[in-house]
Structures are given as structure tokens and as C-alpha cells.
Short mmCIF file of C-alpha atoms in Angstrom, two decimals:
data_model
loop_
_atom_site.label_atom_id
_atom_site.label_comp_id
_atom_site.label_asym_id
_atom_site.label_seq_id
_atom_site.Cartn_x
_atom_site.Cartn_y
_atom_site.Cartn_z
CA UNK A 28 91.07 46.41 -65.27
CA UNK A 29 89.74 45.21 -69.08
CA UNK A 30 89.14 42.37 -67.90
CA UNK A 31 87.01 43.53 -65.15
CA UNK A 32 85.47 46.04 -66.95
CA UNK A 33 84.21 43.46 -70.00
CA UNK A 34 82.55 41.10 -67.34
CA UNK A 35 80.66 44.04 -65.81
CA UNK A 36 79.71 44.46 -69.43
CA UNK A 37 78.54 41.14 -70.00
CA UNK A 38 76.23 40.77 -66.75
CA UNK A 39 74.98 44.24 -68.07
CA UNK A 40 74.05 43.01 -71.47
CA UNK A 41 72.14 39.98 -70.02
CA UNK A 42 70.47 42.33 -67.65
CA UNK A 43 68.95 44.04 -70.56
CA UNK A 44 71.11 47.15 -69.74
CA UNK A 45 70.12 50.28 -72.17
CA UNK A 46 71.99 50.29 -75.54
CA UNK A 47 75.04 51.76 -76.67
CA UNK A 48 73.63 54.48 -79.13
CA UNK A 49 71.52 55.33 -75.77
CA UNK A 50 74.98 55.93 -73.74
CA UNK A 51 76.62 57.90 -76.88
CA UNK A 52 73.28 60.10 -76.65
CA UNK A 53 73.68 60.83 -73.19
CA UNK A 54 76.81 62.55 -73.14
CA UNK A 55 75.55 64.24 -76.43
CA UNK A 56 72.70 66.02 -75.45
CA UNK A 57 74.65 67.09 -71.80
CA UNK A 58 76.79 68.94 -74.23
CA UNK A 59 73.52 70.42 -75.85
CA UNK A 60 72.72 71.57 -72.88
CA UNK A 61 75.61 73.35 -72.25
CA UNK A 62 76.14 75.08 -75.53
CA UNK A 63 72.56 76.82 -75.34
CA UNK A 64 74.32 79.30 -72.39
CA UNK A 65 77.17 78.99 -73.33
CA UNK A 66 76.31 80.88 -76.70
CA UNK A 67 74.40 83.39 -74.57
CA UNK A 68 77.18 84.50 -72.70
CA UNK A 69 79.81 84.82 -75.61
CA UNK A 70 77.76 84.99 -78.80
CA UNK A 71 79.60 85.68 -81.88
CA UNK A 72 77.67 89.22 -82.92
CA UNK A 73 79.22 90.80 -79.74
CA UNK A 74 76.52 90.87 -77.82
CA UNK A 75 76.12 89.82 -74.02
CA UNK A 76 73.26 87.12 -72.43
CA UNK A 77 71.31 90.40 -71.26
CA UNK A 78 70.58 91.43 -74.75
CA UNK A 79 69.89 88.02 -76.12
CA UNK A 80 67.03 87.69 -73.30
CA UNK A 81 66.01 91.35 -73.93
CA UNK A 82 64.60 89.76 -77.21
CA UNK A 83 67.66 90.09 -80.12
CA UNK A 84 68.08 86.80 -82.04
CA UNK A 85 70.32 84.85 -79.94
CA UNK A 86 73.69 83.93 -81.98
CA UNK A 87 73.64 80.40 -81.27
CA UNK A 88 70.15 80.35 -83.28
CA UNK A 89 72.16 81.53 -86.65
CA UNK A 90 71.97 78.71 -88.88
CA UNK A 91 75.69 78.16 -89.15
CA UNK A 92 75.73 77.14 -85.07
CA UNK A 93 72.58 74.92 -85.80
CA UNK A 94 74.63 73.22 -88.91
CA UNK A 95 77.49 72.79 -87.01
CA UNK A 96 76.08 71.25 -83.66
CA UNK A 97 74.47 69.27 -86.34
CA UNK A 98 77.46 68.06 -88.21
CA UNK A 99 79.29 66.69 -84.88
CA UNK A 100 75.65 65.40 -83.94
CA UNK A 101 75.61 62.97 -87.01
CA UNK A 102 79.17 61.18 -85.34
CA UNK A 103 76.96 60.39 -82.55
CA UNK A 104 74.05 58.39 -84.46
CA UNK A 105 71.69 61.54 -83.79
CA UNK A 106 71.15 62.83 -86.81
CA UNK A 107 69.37 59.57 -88.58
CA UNK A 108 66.82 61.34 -90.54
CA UNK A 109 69.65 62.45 -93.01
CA UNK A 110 70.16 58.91 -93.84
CA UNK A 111 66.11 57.95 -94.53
CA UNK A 112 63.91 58.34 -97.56
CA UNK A 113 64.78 57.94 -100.99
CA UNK A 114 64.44 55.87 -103.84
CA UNK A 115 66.60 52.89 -105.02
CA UNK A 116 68.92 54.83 -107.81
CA UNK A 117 72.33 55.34 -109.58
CA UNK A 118 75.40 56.78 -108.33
CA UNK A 119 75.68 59.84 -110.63
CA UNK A 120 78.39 61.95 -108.76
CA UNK A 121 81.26 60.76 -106.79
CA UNK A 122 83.05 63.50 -104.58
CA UNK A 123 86.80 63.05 -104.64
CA UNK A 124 87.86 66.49 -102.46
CA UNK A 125 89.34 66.07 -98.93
CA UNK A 126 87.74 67.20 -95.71
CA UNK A 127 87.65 71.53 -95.46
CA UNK A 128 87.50 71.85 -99.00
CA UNK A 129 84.01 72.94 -98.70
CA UNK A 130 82.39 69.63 -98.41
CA UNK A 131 79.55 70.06 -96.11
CA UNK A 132 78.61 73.42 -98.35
CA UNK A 133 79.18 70.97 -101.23
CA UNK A 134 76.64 68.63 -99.95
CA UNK A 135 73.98 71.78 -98.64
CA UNK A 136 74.46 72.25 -102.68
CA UNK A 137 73.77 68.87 -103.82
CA UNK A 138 71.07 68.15 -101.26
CA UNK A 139 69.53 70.83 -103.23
CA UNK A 140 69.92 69.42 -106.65
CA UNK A 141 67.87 66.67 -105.45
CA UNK A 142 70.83 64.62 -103.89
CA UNK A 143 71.23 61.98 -101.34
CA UNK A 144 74.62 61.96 -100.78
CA UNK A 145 76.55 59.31 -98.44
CA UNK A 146 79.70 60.49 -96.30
CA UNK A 147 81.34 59.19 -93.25
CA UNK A 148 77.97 60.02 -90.83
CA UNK A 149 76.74 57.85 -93.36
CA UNK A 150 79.11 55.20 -92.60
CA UNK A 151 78.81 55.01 -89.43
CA UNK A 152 75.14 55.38 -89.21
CA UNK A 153 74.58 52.52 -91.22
CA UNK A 154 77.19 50.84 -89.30
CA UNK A 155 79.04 50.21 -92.63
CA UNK A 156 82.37 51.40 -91.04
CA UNK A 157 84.14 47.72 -90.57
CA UNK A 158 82.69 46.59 -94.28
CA UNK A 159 84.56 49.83 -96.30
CA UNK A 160 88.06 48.42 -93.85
CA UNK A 161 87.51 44.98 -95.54
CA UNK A 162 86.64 46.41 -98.87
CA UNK A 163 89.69 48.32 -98.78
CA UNK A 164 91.72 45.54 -97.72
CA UNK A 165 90.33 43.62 -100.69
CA UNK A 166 91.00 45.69 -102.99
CA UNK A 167 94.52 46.49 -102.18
CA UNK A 168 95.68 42.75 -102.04
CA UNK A 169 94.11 41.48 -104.87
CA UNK A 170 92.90 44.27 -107.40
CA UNK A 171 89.21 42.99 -106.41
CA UNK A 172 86.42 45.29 -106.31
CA UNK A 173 83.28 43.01 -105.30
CA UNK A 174 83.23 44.13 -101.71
CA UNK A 175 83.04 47.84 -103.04
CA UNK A 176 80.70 47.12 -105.67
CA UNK A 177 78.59 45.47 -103.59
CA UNK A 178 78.29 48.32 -100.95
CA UNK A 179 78.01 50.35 -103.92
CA UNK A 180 74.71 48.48 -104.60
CA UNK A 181 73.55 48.91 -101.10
CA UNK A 182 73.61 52.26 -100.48
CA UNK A 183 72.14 53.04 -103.81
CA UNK A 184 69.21 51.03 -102.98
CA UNK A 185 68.55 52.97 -100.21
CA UNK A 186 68.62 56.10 -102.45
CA UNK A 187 72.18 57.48 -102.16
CA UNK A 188 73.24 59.10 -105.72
CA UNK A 189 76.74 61.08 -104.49
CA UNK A 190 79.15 60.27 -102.12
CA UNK A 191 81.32 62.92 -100.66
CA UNK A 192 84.21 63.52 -98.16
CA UNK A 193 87.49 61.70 -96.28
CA UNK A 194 87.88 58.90 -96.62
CA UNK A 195 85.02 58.20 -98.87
CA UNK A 196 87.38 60.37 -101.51
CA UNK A 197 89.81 57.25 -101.38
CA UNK A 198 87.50 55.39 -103.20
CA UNK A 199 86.78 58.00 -105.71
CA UNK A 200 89.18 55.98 -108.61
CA UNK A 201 87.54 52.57 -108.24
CA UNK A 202 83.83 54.42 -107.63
CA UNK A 203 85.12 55.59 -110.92
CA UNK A 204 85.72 52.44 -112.71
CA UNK A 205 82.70 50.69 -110.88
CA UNK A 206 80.30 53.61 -112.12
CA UNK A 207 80.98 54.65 -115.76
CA UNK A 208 78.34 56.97 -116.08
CA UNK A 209 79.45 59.23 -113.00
CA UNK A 210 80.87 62.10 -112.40
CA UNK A 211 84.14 62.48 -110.69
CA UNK A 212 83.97 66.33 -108.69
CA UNK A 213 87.20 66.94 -106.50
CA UNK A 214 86.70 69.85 -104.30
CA UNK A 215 89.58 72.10 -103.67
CA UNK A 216 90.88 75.23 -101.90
CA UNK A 217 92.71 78.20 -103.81
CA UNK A 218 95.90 76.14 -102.95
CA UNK A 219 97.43 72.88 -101.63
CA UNK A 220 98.67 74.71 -98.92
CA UNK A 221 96.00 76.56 -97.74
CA UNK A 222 94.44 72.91 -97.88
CA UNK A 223 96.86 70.99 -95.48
CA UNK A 224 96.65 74.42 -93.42
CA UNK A 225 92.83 74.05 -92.71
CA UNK A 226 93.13 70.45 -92.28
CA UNK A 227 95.51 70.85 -89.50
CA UNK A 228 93.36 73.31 -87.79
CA UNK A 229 90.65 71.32 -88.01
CA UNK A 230 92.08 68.23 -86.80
CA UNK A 231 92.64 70.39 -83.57
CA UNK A 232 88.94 71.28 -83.26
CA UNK A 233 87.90 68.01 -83.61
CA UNK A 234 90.84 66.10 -82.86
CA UNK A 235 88.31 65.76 -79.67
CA UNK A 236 86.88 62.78 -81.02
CA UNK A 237 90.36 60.36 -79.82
CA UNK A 238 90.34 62.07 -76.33
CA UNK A 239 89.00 60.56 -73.66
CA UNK A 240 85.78 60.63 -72.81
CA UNK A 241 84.76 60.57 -76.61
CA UNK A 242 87.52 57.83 -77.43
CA UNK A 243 85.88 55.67 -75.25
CA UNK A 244 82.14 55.85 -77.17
CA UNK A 245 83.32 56.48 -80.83
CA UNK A 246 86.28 54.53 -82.72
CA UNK A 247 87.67 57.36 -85.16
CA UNK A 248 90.45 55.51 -86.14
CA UNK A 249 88.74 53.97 -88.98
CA UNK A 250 89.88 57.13 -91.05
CA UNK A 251 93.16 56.38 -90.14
CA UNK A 252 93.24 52.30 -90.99
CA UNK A 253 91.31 53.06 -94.47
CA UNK A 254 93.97 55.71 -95.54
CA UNK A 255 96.87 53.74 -94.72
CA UNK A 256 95.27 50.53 -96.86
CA UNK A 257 94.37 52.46 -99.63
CA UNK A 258 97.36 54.70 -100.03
CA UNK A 259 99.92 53.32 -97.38
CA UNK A 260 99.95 56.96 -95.69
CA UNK A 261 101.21 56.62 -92.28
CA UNK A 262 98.68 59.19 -90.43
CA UNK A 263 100.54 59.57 -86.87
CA UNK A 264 98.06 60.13 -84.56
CA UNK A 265 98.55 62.59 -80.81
CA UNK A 266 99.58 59.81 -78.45
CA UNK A 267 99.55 59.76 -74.33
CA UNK A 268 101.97 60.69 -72.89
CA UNK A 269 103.71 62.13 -75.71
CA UNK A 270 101.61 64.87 -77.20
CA UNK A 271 98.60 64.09 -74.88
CA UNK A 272 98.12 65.98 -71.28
CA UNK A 273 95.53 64.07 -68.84
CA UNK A 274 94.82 66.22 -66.16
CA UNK A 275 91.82 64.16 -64.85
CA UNK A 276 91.33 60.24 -65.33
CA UNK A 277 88.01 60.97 -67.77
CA UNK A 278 89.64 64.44 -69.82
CA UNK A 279 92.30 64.80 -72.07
CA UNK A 280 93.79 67.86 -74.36
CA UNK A 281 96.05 67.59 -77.42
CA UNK A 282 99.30 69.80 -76.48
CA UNK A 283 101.10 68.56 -79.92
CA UNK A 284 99.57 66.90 -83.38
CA UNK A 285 102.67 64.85 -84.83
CA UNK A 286 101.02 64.79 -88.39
CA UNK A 287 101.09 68.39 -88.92
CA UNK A 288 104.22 69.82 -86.48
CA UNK A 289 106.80 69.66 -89.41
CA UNK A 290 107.59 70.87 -92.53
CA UNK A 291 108.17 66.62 -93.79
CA UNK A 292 104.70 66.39 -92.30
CA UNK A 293 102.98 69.09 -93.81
CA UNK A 294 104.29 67.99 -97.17
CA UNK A 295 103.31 64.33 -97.20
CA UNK A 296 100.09 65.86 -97.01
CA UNK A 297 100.32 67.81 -99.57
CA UNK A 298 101.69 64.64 -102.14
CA UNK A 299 98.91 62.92 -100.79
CA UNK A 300 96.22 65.60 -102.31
CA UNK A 301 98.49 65.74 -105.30
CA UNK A 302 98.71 61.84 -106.12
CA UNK A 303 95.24 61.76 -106.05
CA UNK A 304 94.07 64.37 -108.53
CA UNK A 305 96.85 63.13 -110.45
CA UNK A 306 95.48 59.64 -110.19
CA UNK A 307 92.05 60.79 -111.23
CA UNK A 308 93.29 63.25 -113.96
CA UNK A 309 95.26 60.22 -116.07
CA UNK A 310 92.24 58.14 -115.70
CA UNK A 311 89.28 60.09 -116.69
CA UNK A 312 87.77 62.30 -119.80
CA UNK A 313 87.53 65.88 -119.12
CA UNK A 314 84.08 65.65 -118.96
CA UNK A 315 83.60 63.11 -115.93
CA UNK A 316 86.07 64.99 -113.93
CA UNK A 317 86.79 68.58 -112.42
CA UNK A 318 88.13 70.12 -109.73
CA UNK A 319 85.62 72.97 -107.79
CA UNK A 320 86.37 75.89 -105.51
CA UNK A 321 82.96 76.00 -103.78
CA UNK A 322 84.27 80.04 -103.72
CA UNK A 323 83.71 80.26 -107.48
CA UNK A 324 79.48 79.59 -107.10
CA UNK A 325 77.02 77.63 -108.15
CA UNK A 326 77.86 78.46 -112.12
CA UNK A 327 80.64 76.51 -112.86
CA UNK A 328 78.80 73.06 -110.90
CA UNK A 329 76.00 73.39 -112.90
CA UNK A 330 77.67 73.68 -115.82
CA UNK A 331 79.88 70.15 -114.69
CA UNK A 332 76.28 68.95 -114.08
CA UNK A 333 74.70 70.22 -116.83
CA UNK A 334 72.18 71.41 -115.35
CA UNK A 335 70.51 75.05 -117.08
CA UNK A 336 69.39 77.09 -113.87
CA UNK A 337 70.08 80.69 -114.24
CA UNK A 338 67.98 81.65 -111.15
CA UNK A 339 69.88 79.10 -109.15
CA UNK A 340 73.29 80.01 -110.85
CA UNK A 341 72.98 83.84 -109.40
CA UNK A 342 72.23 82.81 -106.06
CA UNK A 343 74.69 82.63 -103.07
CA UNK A 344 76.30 79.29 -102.58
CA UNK A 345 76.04 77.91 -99.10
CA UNK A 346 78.36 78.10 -96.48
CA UNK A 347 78.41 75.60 -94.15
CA UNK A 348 80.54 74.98 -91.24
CA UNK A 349 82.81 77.47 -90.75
CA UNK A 350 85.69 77.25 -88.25
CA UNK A 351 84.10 79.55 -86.02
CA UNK A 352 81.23 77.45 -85.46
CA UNK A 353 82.74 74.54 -85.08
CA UNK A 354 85.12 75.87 -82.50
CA UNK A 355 82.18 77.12 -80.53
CA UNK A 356 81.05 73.21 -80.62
CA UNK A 357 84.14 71.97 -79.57
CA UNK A 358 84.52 74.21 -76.32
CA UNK A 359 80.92 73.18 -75.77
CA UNK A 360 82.19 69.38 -75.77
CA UNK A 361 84.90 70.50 -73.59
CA UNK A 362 83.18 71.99 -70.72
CA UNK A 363 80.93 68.46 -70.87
CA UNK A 364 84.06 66.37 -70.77
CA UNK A 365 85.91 68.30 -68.13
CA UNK A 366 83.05 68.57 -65.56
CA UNK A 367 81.95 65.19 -66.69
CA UNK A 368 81.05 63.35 -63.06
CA UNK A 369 79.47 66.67 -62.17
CA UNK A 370 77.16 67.00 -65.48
CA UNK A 371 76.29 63.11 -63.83
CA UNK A 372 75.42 64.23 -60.67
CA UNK A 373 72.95 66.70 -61.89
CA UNK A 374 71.61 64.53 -64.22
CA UNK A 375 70.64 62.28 -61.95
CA UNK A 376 69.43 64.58 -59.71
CA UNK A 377 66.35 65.10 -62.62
CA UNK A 378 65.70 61.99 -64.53
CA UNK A 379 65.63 58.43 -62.30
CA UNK A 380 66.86 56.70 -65.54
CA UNK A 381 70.20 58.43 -65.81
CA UNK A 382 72.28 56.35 -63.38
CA UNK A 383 71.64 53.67 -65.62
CA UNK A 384 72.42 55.33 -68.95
CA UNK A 385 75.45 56.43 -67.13
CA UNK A 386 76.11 53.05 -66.01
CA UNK A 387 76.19 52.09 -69.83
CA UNK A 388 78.61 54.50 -71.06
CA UNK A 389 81.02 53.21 -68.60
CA UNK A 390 79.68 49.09 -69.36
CA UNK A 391 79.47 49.29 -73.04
CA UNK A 392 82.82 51.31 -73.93
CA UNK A 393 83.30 50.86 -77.42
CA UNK A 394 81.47 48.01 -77.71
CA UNK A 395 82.06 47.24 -81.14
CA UNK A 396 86.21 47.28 -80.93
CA UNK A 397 86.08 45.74 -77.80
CA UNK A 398 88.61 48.37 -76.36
CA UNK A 399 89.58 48.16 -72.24
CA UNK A 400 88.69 51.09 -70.17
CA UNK A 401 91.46 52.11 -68.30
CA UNK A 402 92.76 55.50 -66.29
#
């Protein structure tokens, strides 16, 4: 059936079939168009559709739903802009804190410092995803930092002055070495364990994203690969059959997450955090490195900064991306995936071009990994 399926690929390709990003965007905005009602009928202020379209702000309109959609949006290519503009510059802040430490209100912050900041969307945007593998690789066998450097280079040519999030954070030591001048912030919950707790849960949310139909248009496994290279963290992922029910050929749900089910689990996690603050800790001054509870305000980062803003200092510090948002975008993706061949059928019923977009997320599965498409 691989086989089969990479021929039909091929003629596509030389047919000048529509491109992949075109496919991924497909699906994308079908889910867009799903979580509009959907938010109607169950928005998160209590109130029903009839209300929303008797002229009260509609919940999915509150800017933490728009941020969130967003977020997901970026894995998809569709949120380019964030990537454009900027000046060639220095990297002046690296972000060592995991993923739900507050990173995306982090970044809200730091855009509005005057940051560009770089993060997995960015990765995978600029289709740098295979290059940070091989740098990692390097690194790890020989000690040899060129390939890192030398993306380091790149993306601050295109403006980038902070990175932030998993598994950009891996890098956060060498970043460190590579960029003297730099400042090392690690972002942090109250505790290590309410850390690995949030993690978990959101791994379920968007755990989405290595279920079919999404596993077939994005390779998220990268996270997994860099993680293991750069810290030899084995990162067991929900498998089929084992922890993964198919009811349909095209939809699957996540009934058990290996990495987080045990109390072994949960703590490898946790030494994982640990090692590398530690790591970070023995290696750097006091004054290039600090942990931050995004809870605490704006205060104690502009004091890491050094920046003197007292009007900023007593405002409210963002909050981005709550659970509940991101929840609400993850059923949304579920009702697309589930109904998939139906959200087709409509699709096609109003634009003459969809059969072949259509046509291309089934030709140009994960074109880049060359994975087989099989049911």
C-alpha cells in the first residue's frame, strides 16, 4: 500500500498537483470552521448560541480562544507573519523553561519588550526542523558546536533575539556558551510536580498531533528524536494497538500515555527538569541566569533584564493559553477528524478546487519523512 501510495504521489507531483502546506491548510481551516459554532453552542461564560446572536460578545471572540486557535495554527505553517520582519541582531535572551511553564505568556511578554523570539513554530516554519536533529547529533558525538552556531547565525539575521520553549530549552547550555553576552531565563511552575502534572495534561490535549489524520500531515516526532540525542531520555510515545483505539481507518484517540501512567514515569520527568537547571546553575554567574514564575509579574523580569519600567512593572502579566482554551481547540480538531470524509463532501460541494486539495493530503502524506499511508 506505500508503495502504491508514493507512485500516486509521484505522477501527482509531475502533474503540478497543489503543495503540501496547501493540503495541511485544508484540513486547518475545516477545523476553523467548525470551532466558530462550536463556541456558540458551549461558550465558556455560560451562555447559550441564542444569546451570543442576540448581540453579547461571543466567547470564542475572547482573546485567549483567538491565541489559542492561533498557537495550534502556527504547527500548521499558518501563522507566517510571526516569523517576518526584523532586523539582523544578537541573541540577548535564551529561554531554558519547559513547555506549560508559562512560555507562550513568556513570549506575549517579550514580544513586548521589543522581542523576536524563535520557538518550535519557528522551526518548523522555517523548515529548520531536520538541521537542529543534525546539530544535535553533532554535538553529542563530537563536542562540536558549528552546526548550532551556525543556525544561531541564521536566525539572528533574520531578526530573532530570544529563543524560547521544548526542545529549543535543550540547547539552552551550548546557546549559553555560543552567546556570552546572553541571558539564560528558565521558566518554572511553583513546583516540579505541578510541572510534570501540566505537561501530562497537555500532552493529552495535544497529543492530537501523532493521531491519525494529523500524523499523516505533521511529523511531531522531532521533539522526541532531539530529546533523546541531547539528553538520552527515552520519551515513550502512545502506540497502536497498545494505548491507541482506531475506531475509523482516518481517526484515532489516545486511551493510555505510557510516559506519564507511572510513578517511574512521572519521575524521570521530573530528573529531567532537575538535571537541567542543575546543568545551567554550575555553569553560569548569577547574573546571566534565573529561574521565573510568570505568576510573580513583570517586576522581577525586568529587573533580570534590567530594564527600569515602573508603568510596565504594575501592569498585569499576560496570560496566554490556558488549558481551557486549548481544550476547546482540540475538540474542535476532533469533530474535523472524526467526520473527516463528510467535512470533504461538503467541501466540495462549494469550492471546485477542493477535490484536488483533498487529493493532496492523501498524495503528499508527510512528504518530507517519506512515511506510507496505511489503514
Amino acid at each position: 500500500a506505500g508503495s502504491s501510495w508514493r507512485r500516486h504521489r509521484q505522477r501527482h507531483l509531475k502533474s503540478g498537483g497543489v503543495s503540501h502546506i496547501q493540503a495541511m491548510r485544508f484540513l486547518f481551516w475545516l477545523s476553523l470552521g467548525s470551532f466558530v459554532p462550536l463556541c456558540l453552542a458551549a461558550a465558556p461564560d455560560g451562555q447559550g448560541a441564542g444569546s451570543k446572536l442576540a448581540g453579547s460578545k461571543p466567547g470564542w471572540l475572547e482573546p485567549r480562544f483567538v491565541e489559542a486557535f492561533k498557537f495550534v495554527s502556527g504547527f500548521f505553517g499558518l501563522d507566517a507573519a510571526r516569523e517576518k520582519g526584523g532586523q539582523a541582531s544578537k541573541m540577548t535572551l535564551i529561554g531554558a523553561g519547559f513547555s506549560r511553564t508559562g512560555t507562550k505568556s513568556l513570549e506575549a511578554a517579550l514580544l513586548r519588550l521589543g522581542h523576536k523570539v524563535y520557538d518550535t513554530r519557528s522551526m518548523m516554519e522555517l523548515g529548520h526542523v531536520t538541521r537542529w536533529e543534525m546539530a544535535a547529533e553533532q554535538f553529542k558525538a563530537a563536542k562540536n558546536s558549528t552546526a548550532v552556531d551556525q543556525l544561531l547565525m541564521e536566525i539572528e539575521a533574520q531578526g530573532y533575539t530570544a529563543t524560547l520553549d521544548f526542545p529549543m530549552n535543550l540547547f539552552a547550555p551550548i546557546f549559553a556558551e555560543l552567546r556570552p553576552s546572553a541571558k539564560v531565563l528558565m521558566s518554572v511552575r511553583p513546583s516540579e510536580e505541578s510541572w510534570v502534572e501540566a505537561w501530562g495534561k497537555i500532552n493529552e490535549i495535544l497529543g492530537i498531533f501523532i493521531l491519525r489524520p494529523w500524523c499523516w500531515i505533521l511529523d511531531m516526532g522531532f521533539n522526541r528524536r532531539i530529546l533523546r540525542t541531547m539528553y538520552q531520555f527515552e520519551w515513550e510515545y502512545p502506540a497502536y494497538p497498545e494505548h491507541i483505539w482506531r475506531p475509523v481507518p482516518w481517526f484515532e484517540v489516545i486511551q493510555r500515555f505510557p510516559a506519564f501512567e507511572t510513578q517511574a514515569a512521572r519521575q524521570a520527568w521530573l530528573d529531567l527538569h532537575q538535571r537541567l537547571q542543575r546543568e545551567l546553575e554550575a555553569q553560569l554567574p548569577a547574573e546571566r541566569f534565573a529561574t521565573f514564575d510568570v505568576r510573580s509579574g513583570w517586576k522581577p523580569l525586568l529587573n533580570f533584564l534590567g530594564i527600569d519600567n515602573a508603568a510596565l512593572a504594575a501592569e498585569p502579566f499576560p496570560r496566554v493559553n490556558d488549558q481551557g482554551s486549548l481544550q476547546a481547540v482540540r475538540v474542535t480538531m476532533d469533530v474535523v477528524a472524526a467526520g473527516l470524509p463528510l467535512w470533504v463532501l461538503l467541501t466540495i460541494g462549494f469550492s471546485p478546487n477542493a477535490l484536488a486539495v483533498f487529493a493532496a493530503v492523501c498524495a503528499k502524506l508527510r512528504r518530507r519523512s517519506g512515511a506510507d499511508f496505511r489503514v
